[in-house]
PDB file of C-alpha atoms and ligand atoms in Angstrom:
ATOM      1  CA  UNK M   1      46.129 -32.890 -14.741  1.00  0.00           C
ATOM      2  CA  UNK M   2      43.948 -29.953 -15.156  1.00  0.00           C
ATOM      3  CA  UNK M   3      44.948 -27.390 -17.786  1.00  0.00           C
ATOM      4  CA  UNK M   4      45.743 -23.958 -16.732  1.00  0.00           C
ATOM      5  CA  UNK M   5      42.869 -21.960 -17.965  1.00  0.00           C
ATOM      6  CA  UNK M   6      43.952 -19.751 -20.799  1.00  0.00           C
ATOM      7  CA  UNK M   7      41.756 -16.469 -21.273  1.00  0.00           C
ATOM      8  CA  UNK M   8      40.611 -15.701 -24.272  1.00  0.00           C
ATOM      9  CA  UNK M   9      38.684 -12.460 -24.769  1.00  0.00           C
ATOM     10  CA  UNK M  10      35.123 -12.696 -26.201  1.00  0.00           C
ATOM     11  CA  UNK M  11      34.382  -9.292 -26.344  1.00  0.00           C
ATOM     12  CA  UNK M  12      36.260  -6.478 -28.456  1.00  0.00           C
ATOM     13  CA  UNK M  13      38.128  -3.728 -27.403  1.00  0.00           C
ATOM     14  CA  UNK M  14      35.208  -1.370 -28.470  1.00  0.00           C
ATOM     15  CA  UNK M  15      32.658  -3.642 -26.463  1.00  0.00           C
ATOM     16  CA  UNK M  16      34.762  -3.165 -23.475  1.00  0.00           C
ATOM     17  CA  UNK M  17      35.334   0.577 -23.856  1.00  0.00           C
ATOM     18  CA  UNK M  18      31.316   0.786 -24.365  1.00  0.00           C
ATOM     19  CA  UNK M  19      30.619  -1.072 -21.365  1.00  0.00           C
ATOM     20  CA  UNK M  20      33.582   1.021 -19.296  1.00  0.00           C
ATOM     21  CA  UNK M  21      31.727   4.461 -20.674  1.00  0.00           C
ATOM     22  CA  UNK M  22      28.341   3.793 -21.130  1.00  0.00           C
ATOM     23  CA  UNK M  23      27.781   1.127 -18.142  1.00  0.00           C
ATOM     24  CA  UNK M  24      26.056  -1.549 -20.033  1.00  0.00           C
ATOM     25  CA  UNK M  25      26.656  -3.832 -22.881  1.00  0.00           C
ATOM     26  CA  UNK M  26      24.086  -6.308 -24.831  1.00  0.00           C
ATOM     27  CA  UNK M  27      24.859  -9.781 -26.031  1.00  0.00           C
ATOM     28  CA  UNK M  28      23.059 -12.719 -27.563  1.00  0.00           C
ATOM     29  CA  UNK M  29      23.704 -15.824 -24.823  1.00  0.00           C
ATOM     30  CA  UNK M  30      21.014 -18.471 -25.134  1.00  0.00           C
ATOM     31  CA  UNK M  31      19.569 -20.028 -28.235  1.00  0.00           C
ATOM     32  CA  UNK M  32      15.614 -20.430 -28.731  1.00  0.00           C
ATOM     33  CA  UNK M  33      15.888 -24.486 -27.343  1.00  0.00           C
ATOM     34  CA  UNK M  34      17.687 -23.363 -24.357  1.00  0.00           C
ATOM     35  CA  UNK M  35      14.947 -20.372 -23.909  1.00  0.00           C
ATOM     36  CA  UNK M  36      12.124 -23.014 -24.147  1.00  0.00           C
ATOM     37  CA  UNK M  37      14.210 -25.409 -21.771  1.00  0.00           C
ATOM     38  CA  UNK M  38      14.375 -22.632 -18.905  1.00  0.00           C
ATOM     39  CA  UNK M  39      10.851 -21.378 -19.629  1.00  0.00           C
ATOM     40  CA  UNK M  40       9.564 -25.003 -19.181  1.00  0.00           C
ATOM     41  CA  UNK M  41      11.541 -25.223 -15.817  1.00  0.00           C
ATOM     42  CA  UNK M  42      10.051 -22.183 -14.447  1.00  0.00           C
ATOM     43  CA  UNK M  43       6.511 -23.001 -15.707  1.00  0.00           C
ATOM     44  CA  UNK M  44       7.048 -26.181 -13.728  1.00  0.00           C
ATOM     45  CA  UNK M  45       8.544 -24.598 -10.490  1.00  0.00           C
ATOM     46  CA  UNK M  46       5.602 -22.047 -10.512  1.00  0.00           C
ATOM     47  CA  UNK M  47       2.850 -24.365 -11.306  1.00  0.00           C
ATOM     48  CA  UNK M  48       1.396 -24.422  -7.728  1.00  0.00           C
ATOM     49  CA  UNK M  49       2.410 -20.488  -6.914  1.00  0.00           C
ATOM     50  CA  UNK M  50      -0.857 -18.911  -8.363  1.00  0.00           C
ATOM     51  CA  UNK M  51      -0.714 -15.137  -9.712  1.00  0.00           C
ATOM     52  CA  UNK M  52       1.013 -12.722  -7.519  1.00  0.00           C
ATOM     53  CA  UNK M  53       0.122  -9.057  -7.726  1.00  0.00           C
ATOM     54  CA  UNK M  54       3.750  -7.843  -7.506  1.00  0.00           C
ATOM     55  CA  UNK M  55       6.962  -8.507  -9.352  1.00  0.00           C
ATOM     56  CA  UNK M  56       8.739 -11.562  -7.749  1.00  0.00           C
ATOM     57  CA  UNK M  57      12.193 -11.831  -6.881  1.00  0.00           C
ATOM     58  CA  UNK M  58      12.846 -15.518  -6.439  1.00  0.00           C
ATOM     59  CA  UNK M  59      16.375 -16.151  -4.882  1.00  0.00           C
ATOM     60  CA  UNK M  60      16.877 -19.819  -7.169  1.00  0.00           C
ATOM     61  CA  UNK M  61      19.924 -20.624  -5.442  1.00  0.00           C
ATOM     62  CA  UNK M  62      18.504 -20.589  -1.788  1.00  0.00           C
ATOM     63  CA  UNK M  63      17.401 -24.070  -0.506  1.00  0.00           C
ATOM     64  CA  UNK M  64      13.922 -23.352   0.520  1.00  0.00           C
ATOM     65  CA  UNK M  65      13.297 -21.334  -2.894  1.00  0.00           C
ATOM     66  CA  UNK M  66      15.367 -23.062  -5.059  1.00  0.00           C
ATOM     67  CA  UNK M  67      14.349 -23.476  -8.938  1.00  0.00           C
ATOM     68  CA  UNK M  68      16.655 -26.685  -9.887  1.00  0.00           C
ATOM     69  CA  UNK M  69      15.835 -26.209 -13.569  1.00  0.00           C
ATOM     70  CA  UNK M  70      17.332 -22.837 -13.962  1.00  0.00           C
ATOM     71  CA  UNK M  71      20.240 -23.020 -11.796  1.00  0.00           C
ATOM     72  CA  UNK M  72      22.732 -24.044 -14.343  1.00  0.00           C
ATOM     73  CA  UNK M  73      22.600 -20.665 -15.793  1.00  0.00           C
ATOM     74  CA  UNK M  74      25.051 -19.757 -13.329  1.00  0.00           C
ATOM     75  CA  UNK M  75      27.770 -22.066 -15.046  1.00  0.00           C
ATOM     76  CA  UNK M  76      26.948 -21.114 -18.556  1.00  0.00           C
ATOM     77  CA  UNK M  77      30.561 -20.416 -20.044  1.00  0.00           C
ATOM     78  CA  UNK M  78      29.496 -17.495 -22.580  1.00  0.00           C
ATOM     79  CA  UNK M  79      27.999 -15.460 -19.614  1.00  0.00           C
ATOM     80  CA  UNK M  80      31.307 -16.147 -17.631  1.00  0.00           C
ATOM     81  CA  UNK M  81      33.515 -15.223 -20.467  1.00  0.00           C
ATOM     82  CA  UNK M  82      31.685 -11.884 -20.595  1.00  0.00           C
ATOM     83  CA  UNK M  83      32.089 -11.449 -16.942  1.00  0.00           C
ATOM     84  CA  UNK M  84      35.974 -12.495 -17.303  1.00  0.00           C
ATOM     85  CA  UNK M  85      36.626  -9.808 -20.117  1.00  0.00           C
ATOM     86  CA  UNK M  86      34.675  -7.062 -17.844  1.00  0.00           C
ATOM     87  CA  UNK M  87      35.972  -7.739 -14.538  1.00  0.00           C
ATOM     88  CA  UNK M  88      39.036 -10.268 -14.489  1.00  0.00           C
ATOM     89  CA  UNK M  89      39.930 -13.607 -13.528  1.00  0.00           C
ATOM     90  CA  UNK M  90      37.940 -15.779 -10.747  1.00  0.00           C
ATOM     91  CA  UNK M  91      34.939 -15.046 -11.446  1.00  0.00           C
ATOM     92  CA  UNK M  92      32.490 -15.804  -8.646  1.00  0.00           C
ATOM     93  CA  UNK M  93      28.835 -15.895  -8.809  1.00  0.00           C
ATOM     94  CA  UNK M  94      26.659 -13.572  -6.367  1.00  0.00           C
ATOM     95  CA  UNK M  95      23.094 -12.582  -6.553  1.00  0.00           C
ATOM     96  CA  UNK M  96      20.736 -15.066  -8.472  1.00  0.00           C
ATOM     97  CA  UNK M  97      17.140 -14.158  -8.606  1.00  0.00           C
ATOM     98  CA  UNK M  98      14.240 -14.646 -11.089  1.00  0.00           C
ATOM     99  CA  UNK M  99      12.238 -12.011 -11.974  1.00  0.00           C
ATOM    100  CA  UNK M 100       8.608 -13.138 -12.575  1.00  0.00           C
ATOM    101  CA  UNK M 101       5.145 -11.230 -13.390  1.00  0.00           C
ATOM    102  CA  UNK M 102       2.294 -12.281 -15.119  1.00  0.00           C
ATOM    103  CA  UNK M 103       0.787  -9.697 -17.631  1.00  0.00           C
ATOM    104  CA  UNK M 104      -1.006  -7.065 -15.669  1.00  0.00           C
ATOM    105  CA  UNK M 105       1.187  -6.600 -12.999  1.00  0.00           C
ATOM    106  CA  UNK M 106       2.290  -3.125 -12.202  1.00  0.00           C
ATOM    107  CA  UNK M 107       5.731  -2.664 -11.686  1.00  0.00           C
ATOM    108  CA  UNK M 108       7.467   0.780 -11.001  1.00  0.00           C
ATOM    109  CA  UNK M 109      10.759   1.783  -9.292  1.00  0.00           C
ATOM    110  CA  UNK M 110      12.410   4.954  -8.480  1.00  0.00           C
ATOM    111  CA  UNK M 111      15.592   5.955 -10.207  1.00  0.00           C
ATOM    112  CA  UNK M 112      18.248   4.434  -8.090  1.00  0.00           C
ATOM    113  CA  UNK M 113      21.763   3.415  -7.607  1.00  0.00           C
ATOM    114  CA  UNK M 114      22.498  -0.186  -5.903  1.00  0.00           C
ATOM    115  CA  UNK M 115      23.793   1.132  -2.664  1.00  0.00           C
ATOM    116  CA  UNK M 116      20.570   0.793  -1.164  1.00  0.00           C
ATOM    117  CA  UNK M 117      22.024  -1.699   1.053  1.00  0.00           C
ATOM    118  CA  UNK M 118      25.005   0.630   2.464  1.00  0.00           C
ATOM    119  CA  UNK M 119      24.183   3.166   5.338  1.00  0.00           C
ATOM    120  CA  UNK M 120      23.907   6.654   4.016  1.00  0.00           C
ATOM    121  CA  UNK M 121      26.818   7.413   5.949  1.00  0.00           C
ATOM    122  CA  UNK M 122      28.919   4.792   4.423  1.00  0.00           C
ATOM    123  CA  UNK M 123      28.360   5.802   0.973  1.00  0.00           C
ATOM    124  CA  UNK M 124      31.455   7.165  -0.799  1.00  0.00           C
ATOM    125  CA  UNK M 125      30.579   9.424  -3.614  1.00  0.00           C
ATOM    126  CA  UNK M 126      34.051   8.358  -5.106  1.00  0.00           C
ATOM    127  CA  UNK M 127      32.596   5.249  -5.915  1.00  0.00           C
ATOM    128  CA  UNK M 128      30.861   7.181  -8.646  1.00  0.00           C
ATOM    129  CA  UNK M 129      33.844   8.372 -10.348  1.00  0.00           C
ATOM    130  CA  UNK M 130      36.128   7.419 -13.743  1.00  0.00           C
ATOM    131  CA  UNK M 131      38.808   6.098 -11.068  1.00  0.00           C
ATOM    132  CA  UNK M 132      36.914   3.619  -9.126  1.00  0.00           C
ATOM    133  CA  UNK M 133      37.620   0.076  -9.841  1.00  0.00           C
ATOM    134  CA  UNK M 134      34.159  -1.067 -10.012  1.00  0.00           C
ATOM    135  CA  UNK M 135      34.302  -4.864  -9.271  1.00  0.00           C
ATOM    136  CA  UNK M 136      30.688  -6.235  -9.940  1.00  0.00           C
ATOM    137  CA  UNK M 137      28.473  -6.635 -12.934  1.00  0.00           C
ATOM    138  CA  UNK M 138      24.986  -7.234 -13.114  1.00  0.00           C
ATOM    139  CA  UNK M 139      23.185  -9.010 -15.746  1.00  0.00           C
ATOM    140  CA  UNK M 140      19.615  -9.284 -16.986  1.00  0.00           C
ATOM    141  CA  UNK M 141      18.484 -12.041 -19.277  1.00  0.00           C
ATOM    142  CA  UNK M 142      14.950 -12.317 -20.358  1.00  0.00           C
ATOM    143  CA  UNK M 143      13.312 -15.411 -21.458  1.00  0.00           C
ATOM    144  CA  UNK M 144      10.509 -13.306 -22.493  1.00  0.00           C
ATOM    145  CA  UNK M 145      11.077  -9.956 -24.492  1.00  0.00           C
ATOM    146  CA  UNK M 146      11.548  -7.634 -21.922  1.00  0.00           C
ATOM    147  CA  UNK M 147      11.770  -3.698 -21.715  1.00  0.00           C
ATOM    148  CA  UNK M 148      11.473  -3.210 -17.958  1.00  0.00           C
ATOM    149  CA  UNK M 149      15.266  -2.104 -17.236  1.00  0.00           C
ATOM    150  CA  UNK M 150      15.935   1.492 -17.677  1.00  0.00           C
ATOM    151  CA  UNK M 151      19.366   3.033 -17.156  1.00  0.00           C
ATOM    152  CA  UNK M 152      21.268   6.544 -17.657  1.00  0.00           C
ATOM    153  CA  UNK M 153      24.177   5.882 -19.613  1.00  0.00           C
ATOM    154  CA  UNK M 154      27.620   7.261 -18.125  1.00  0.00           C
ATOM    155  CA  UNK M 155      25.927   7.758 -14.857  1.00  0.00           C
ATOM    156  CA  UNK M 156      28.256   5.324 -13.007  1.00  0.00           C
ATOM    157  CA  UNK M 157      31.484   7.321 -13.684  1.00  0.00           C
ATOM    158  CA  UNK M 158      30.208  10.660 -12.501  1.00  0.00           C
ATOM    159  CA  UNK M 159      28.107  12.369  -9.688  1.00  0.00           C
ATOM    160  CA  UNK M 160      24.406  12.847  -9.871  1.00  0.00           C
ATOM    161  CA  UNK M 161      23.804  15.750 -12.436  1.00  0.00           C
ATOM    162  CA  UNK M 162      21.427  18.828 -11.492  1.00  0.00           C
ATOM    163  CA  UNK M 163      18.206  17.088 -13.048  1.00  0.00           C
ATOM    164  CA  UNK M 164      19.044  13.711 -10.994  1.00  0.00           C
ATOM    165  CA  UNK M 165      19.841  15.899  -7.743  1.00  0.00           C
ATOM    166  CA  UNK M 166      16.357  17.586  -8.050  1.00  0.00           C
ATOM    167  CA  UNK M 167      14.666  14.382  -8.181  1.00  0.00           C
ATOM    168  CA  UNK M 168      17.364  12.376  -5.566  1.00  0.00           C
ATOM    169  CA  UNK M 169      17.101  14.962  -2.950  1.00  0.00           C
ATOM    170  CA  UNK M 170      20.062  14.828  -0.422  1.00  0.00           C
ATOM    171  CA  UNK M 171      20.455  11.114  -0.991  1.00  0.00           C
ATOM    172  CA  UNK M 172      22.612   9.053  -3.241  1.00  0.00           C
ATOM    173  CA  UNK M 173      20.712   6.024  -3.410  1.00  0.00           C
ATOM    174  CA  UNK M 174      17.127   6.628  -4.675  1.00  0.00           C
ATOM    175  CA  UNK M 175      14.326   9.134  -5.966  1.00  0.00           C
ATOM    176  CA  UNK M 176      10.801   8.783  -5.102  1.00  0.00           C
ATOM    177  CA  UNK M 177       8.621   6.783  -7.532  1.00  0.00           C
ATOM    178  CA  UNK M 178       6.447   9.284  -8.408  1.00  0.00           C
ATOM    179  CA  UNK M 179       9.426  11.814  -9.419  1.00  0.00           C
ATOM    180  CA  UNK M 180       9.318  13.377 -12.586  1.00  0.00           C
ATOM    181  CA  UNK M 181      11.255  11.418 -15.400  1.00  0.00           C
ATOM    182  CA  UNK M 182      14.790  11.879 -16.365  1.00  0.00           C
ATOM    183  CA  UNK M 183      15.402  13.138 -19.857  1.00  0.00           C
ATOM    184  CA  UNK M 184      18.559  11.080 -20.163  1.00  0.00           C
ATOM    185  CA  UNK M 185      17.361   7.652 -19.134  1.00  0.00           C
ATOM    186  CA  UNK M 186      17.455   4.848 -21.614  1.00  0.00           C
ATOM    187  CA  UNK M 187      14.894   2.064 -21.940  1.00  0.00           C
ATOM    188  CA  UNK M 188      16.651  -1.323 -22.422  1.00  0.00           C
ATOM    189  CA  UNK M 189      14.935  -3.762 -24.757  1.00  0.00           C
ATOM    190  CA  UNK M 190      15.856  -7.314 -24.862  1.00  0.00           C
ATOM    191  CA  UNK M 191      14.737 -10.438 -26.737  1.00  0.00           C
ATOM    192  CA  UNK M 192      14.412 -13.658 -25.146  1.00  0.00           C
ATOM    193  CA  UNK M 193      18.142 -15.190 -24.694  1.00  0.00           C
ATOM    194  CA  UNK M 194      19.869 -11.591 -25.165  1.00  0.00           C
ATOM    195  CA  UNK M 195      21.572 -10.281 -21.941  1.00  0.00           C
ATOM    196  CA  UNK M 196      22.479  -6.601 -20.651  1.00  0.00           C
ATOM    197  CA  UNK M 197      25.677  -6.715 -18.537  1.00  0.00           C
ATOM    198  CA  UNK M 198      25.160  -3.478 -16.428  1.00  0.00           C
ATOM    199  CA  UNK M 199      27.067  -1.509 -13.919  1.00  0.00           C
ATOM    200  CA  UNK M 200      24.932  -1.154 -11.204  1.00  0.00           C
ATOM    201  CA  UNK M 201      26.147   1.980  -9.694  1.00  0.00           C
ATOM    202  CA  UNK M 202      24.806   3.692 -12.813  1.00  0.00           C
ATOM    203  CA  UNK M 203      21.486   5.240 -12.424  1.00  0.00           C
ATOM    204  CA  UNK M 204      18.707   2.876 -13.396  1.00  0.00           C
ATOM    205  CA  UNK M 205      15.417   1.549 -12.206  1.00  0.00           C
ATOM    206  CA  UNK M 206      13.123  -1.439 -13.020  1.00  0.00           C
ATOM    207  CA  UNK M 207       9.880   0.091 -14.557  1.00  0.00           C
ATOM    208  CA  UNK M 208       7.380  -1.688 -17.088  1.00  0.00           C
ATOM    209  CA  UNK M 209       4.251   0.280 -16.065  1.00  0.00           C
ATOM    210  CA  UNK M 210       1.364  -2.215 -16.280  1.00  0.00           C
ATOM    211  CA  UNK M 211       2.797  -5.259 -18.195  1.00  0.00           C
ATOM    212  CA  UNK M 212       1.247  -6.326 -21.337  1.00  0.00           C
ATOM    213  CA  UNK M 213       3.004  -9.737 -21.272  1.00  0.00           C
ATOM    214  CA  UNK M 214       4.439 -11.978 -18.589  1.00  0.00           C
ATOM    215  CA  UNK M 215       7.818 -11.247 -17.359  1.00  0.00           C
ATOM    216  CA  UNK M 216      10.433 -14.179 -16.784  1.00  0.00           C
ATOM    217  CA  UNK M 217      14.027 -12.775 -16.608  1.00  0.00           C
ATOM    218  CA  UNK M 218      17.089 -14.434 -15.155  1.00  0.00           C
ATOM    219  CA  UNK M 219      19.039 -11.746 -12.848  1.00  0.00           C
ATOM    220  CA  UNK M 220      22.384 -12.397 -11.830  1.00  0.00           C
ATOM    221  CA  UNK M 221      25.642 -10.757 -10.388  1.00  0.00           C
ATOM    222  CA  UNK M 222      29.393 -11.698 -10.561  1.00  0.00           C
ATOM    223  CA  UNK M 223      32.282 -10.334  -8.717  1.00  0.00           C
ATOM    224  CA  UNK M 224      35.884 -11.108  -9.717  1.00  0.00           C
ATOM    225  CA  UNK M 225      38.219 -12.723  -6.923  1.00  0.00           C
ATOM    226  CA  UNK M 226      41.385 -10.842  -8.314  1.00  0.00           C
ATOM    227  CA  UNK M 227      40.144  -7.589  -6.750  1.00  0.00           C
ATOM    228  CA  UNK M 228      38.737  -6.069  -3.601  1.00  0.00           C
ATOM    229  CA  UNK M 229      34.792  -6.370  -3.680  1.00  0.00           C
ATOM    230  CA  UNK M 230      32.316  -3.590  -4.477  1.00  0.00           C
ATOM    231  CA  UNK M 231      30.053  -3.307  -1.602  1.00  0.00           C
ATOM    232  CA  UNK M 232      27.097  -4.887  -3.612  1.00  0.00           C
ATOM    233  CA  UNK M 233      29.005  -8.074  -3.349  1.00  0.00           C
ATOM    234  CA  UNK M 234      27.450 -10.362  -0.631  1.00  0.00           C
ATOM    235  CA  UNK M 235      23.877 -10.711  -2.005  1.00  0.00           C
ATOM    236  CA  UNK M 236      23.591 -14.631  -1.745  1.00  0.00           C
ATOM    237  CA  UNK M 237      22.823 -16.112   1.523  1.00  0.00           C
ATOM    238  CA  UNK M 238      25.769 -18.240   1.983  1.00  0.00           C
ATOM    239  CA  UNK M 239      24.949 -19.325   5.615  1.00  0.00           C
ATOM    240  CA  UNK M 240      22.111 -21.518   3.955  1.00  0.00           C
ATOM    241  CA  UNK M 241      24.509 -23.531   1.840  1.00  0.00           C
ATOM    242  CA  UNK M 242      24.821 -26.893   4.150  1.00  0.00           C
ATOM    243  CA  UNK M 243      27.007 -29.648   3.031  1.00  0.00           C
ATOM    244  CA  UNK M 244      23.549 -31.445   2.599  1.00  0.00           C
ATOM    245  CA  UNK M 245      22.376 -28.765   0.425  1.00  0.00           C
ATOM    246  CA  UNK M 246      25.809 -28.798  -1.748  1.00  0.00           C
ATOM    247  CA  UNK M 247      25.860 -32.058  -2.219  1.00  0.00           C
ATOM    248  CA  UNK M 248      22.307 -32.225  -3.734  1.00  0.00           C
ATOM    249  CA  UNK M 249      22.978 -29.840  -6.708  1.00  0.00           C
ATOM    250  CA  UNK M 250      24.348 -30.382 -10.107  1.00  0.00           C
ATOM    251  CA  UNK M 251      28.242 -30.566 -10.105  1.00  0.00           C
ATOM    252  CA  UNK M 252      28.872 -27.236 -11.791  1.00  0.00           C
ATOM    253  CA  UNK M 253      26.200 -25.216  -9.114  1.00  0.00           C
ATOM    254  CA  UNK M 254      27.948 -26.914  -6.334  1.00  0.00           C
ATOM    255  CA  UNK M 255      31.451 -25.742  -7.872  1.00  0.00           C
ATOM    256  CA  UNK M 256      30.212 -22.335  -8.083  1.00  0.00           C
ATOM    257  CA  UNK M 257      28.562 -22.061  -4.521  1.00  0.00           C
ATOM    258  CA  UNK M 258      31.525 -23.512  -2.904  1.00  0.00           C
ATOM    259  CA  UNK M 259      33.749 -20.964  -4.688  1.00  0.00           C
ATOM    260  CA  UNK M 260      31.500 -18.297  -3.783  1.00  0.00           C
ATOM    261  CA  UNK M 261      31.551 -19.914  -0.072  1.00  0.00           C
ATOM    262  CA  UNK M 262      35.657 -19.508  -0.015  1.00  0.00           C
ATOM    263  CA  UNK M 263      35.334 -16.001  -1.469  1.00  0.00           C
ATOM    264  CA  UNK M 264      32.758 -14.931   1.248  1.00  0.00           C
ATOM    265  CA  UNK M 265      35.192 -16.147   3.992  1.00  0.00           C
ATOM    266  CA  UNK M 266      38.048 -14.200   2.493  1.00  0.00           C
ATOM    267  CA  UNK M 267      35.606 -10.995   2.860  1.00  0.00           C
ATOM    268  CA  UNK M 268      33.516 -10.874   6.029  1.00  0.00           C
ATOM    269  CA  UNK M 269      33.425  -7.295   5.654  1.00  0.00           C
ATOM    270  CA  UNK M 270      30.755  -7.852   3.482  1.00  0.00           C
ATOM    271  CA  UNK M 271      28.382  -9.871   5.492  1.00  0.00           C
ATOM    272  CA  UNK M 272      26.726  -6.636   7.005  1.00  0.00           C
ATOM    273  CA  UNK M 273      25.417  -5.507   3.798  1.00  0.00           C
ATOM    274  CA  UNK M 274      23.604  -8.675   3.191  1.00  0.00           C
ATOM    275  CA  UNK M 275      20.830  -8.146   5.828  1.00  0.00           C
ATOM    276  CA  UNK M 276      20.312  -4.674   4.685  1.00  0.00           C
ATOM    277  CA  UNK M 277      20.037  -5.669   0.935  1.00  0.00           C
ATOM    278  CA  UNK M 278      17.298  -8.268   1.658  1.00  0.00           C
ATOM    279  CA  UNK M 279      15.331  -5.404   3.358  1.00  0.00           C
ATOM    280  CA  UNK M 280      15.250  -3.769   0.221  1.00  0.00           C
ATOM    281  CA  UNK M 281      14.436  -6.605  -1.885  1.00  0.00           C
ATOM    282  CA  UNK M 282      11.451  -6.797   0.637  1.00  0.00           C
ATOM    283  CA  UNK M 283      10.621  -3.512   0.110  1.00  0.00           C
ATOM    284  CA  UNK M 284      10.749  -3.744  -3.820  1.00  0.00           C
ATOM    285  CA  UNK M 285       9.326  -7.030  -4.715  1.00  0.00           C
ATOM    286  CA  UNK M 286       7.757 -10.016  -3.715  1.00  0.00           C
ATOM    287  CA  UNK M 287      10.523 -12.416  -2.516  1.00  0.00           C
ATOM    288  CA  UNK M 288       8.470 -15.894  -1.999  1.00  0.00           C
TER     289      UNK M 288
HETATM  290  O1  AKG Y   1      13.924  -5.279 -12.902  1.00  0.00           O
HETATM  291  C1  AKG Y   1      14.721  -4.655 -13.210  1.00  0.00           C
HETATM  292  O2  AKG Y   1      15.423  -5.063 -14.204  1.00  0.00           O
HETATM  293  C2  AKG Y   1      15.513  -3.692 -12.505  1.00  0.00           C
HETATM  294  C3  AKG Y   1      16.026  -4.237 -11.213  1.00  0.00           C
HETATM  295  C4  AKG Y   1      16.749  -3.005 -10.168  1.00  0.00           C
HETATM  296  O3  AKG Y   1      17.007  -2.024 -10.689  1.00  0.00           O
HETATM  297  C5  AKG Y   1      17.549  -3.847  -9.158  1.00  0.00           C
HETATM  298  O4  AKG Y   1      17.352  -4.947  -8.722  1.00  0.00           O
HETATM  299  O5  AKG Y   1      18.565  -3.164  -8.721  1.00  0.00           O
END
């Protein structure tokens, strides 16, 4: 008989408070051996790809783009335990991309909140307040040292301040890439195997300038089935998960995608945002 799941807290109260207030949290997840295994899988998958001039965002759970050797990262128990502590029970994987660029690629995004997939007239500024129940967590876990993610700590639970408003103009979504610097922006520098869990309604950006080293970073998103979705949920293209594709996957990956399908069926209202999100990804990244 299956044992009922007993939730075990892996984060201290102080860590959960830090995440709630600052909007991010850094934890070591993978040891060196696991990092090396995933780097080898990426190298194997990219052998034929050649050099790209842009940061790639490879959606590695989709059939046409699958990178089989890294897919089981979505079953990593330490990642799932952190997500449970931050969001609640019933953790459902959503976004799953590999950020990849060789040294020399110039990578700069404007400061933004991840509401780019929501039409302007549906963005509710109450989402950016202490009272909003945020039900999504994004995670970047580099396999090479990575300083590309910048965040404005605490900005997820307040409206844009004067400095931010000056560069965002009349939108809540994104400032122009050439806008002046934000003095409150904090660079998140991670070593291989460390992960940052962050609230993607916080003002943040990807910004490496001309990369000195290659970037290989696993980027995941998670939602809890215990609560209604934040409108970022719906990044994975669930329509591509045929029975044939699912049966070709490792059992833990298959189960995670089945759970995703069940949750998407409960929340068809998020499907419209999937298409907008894909448009954003194509604008900001190379997606093949
Ligand atoms: O490159 C990064 O780490 C940040 C990416 C990002 O801001 C986003 O996907 O919304």
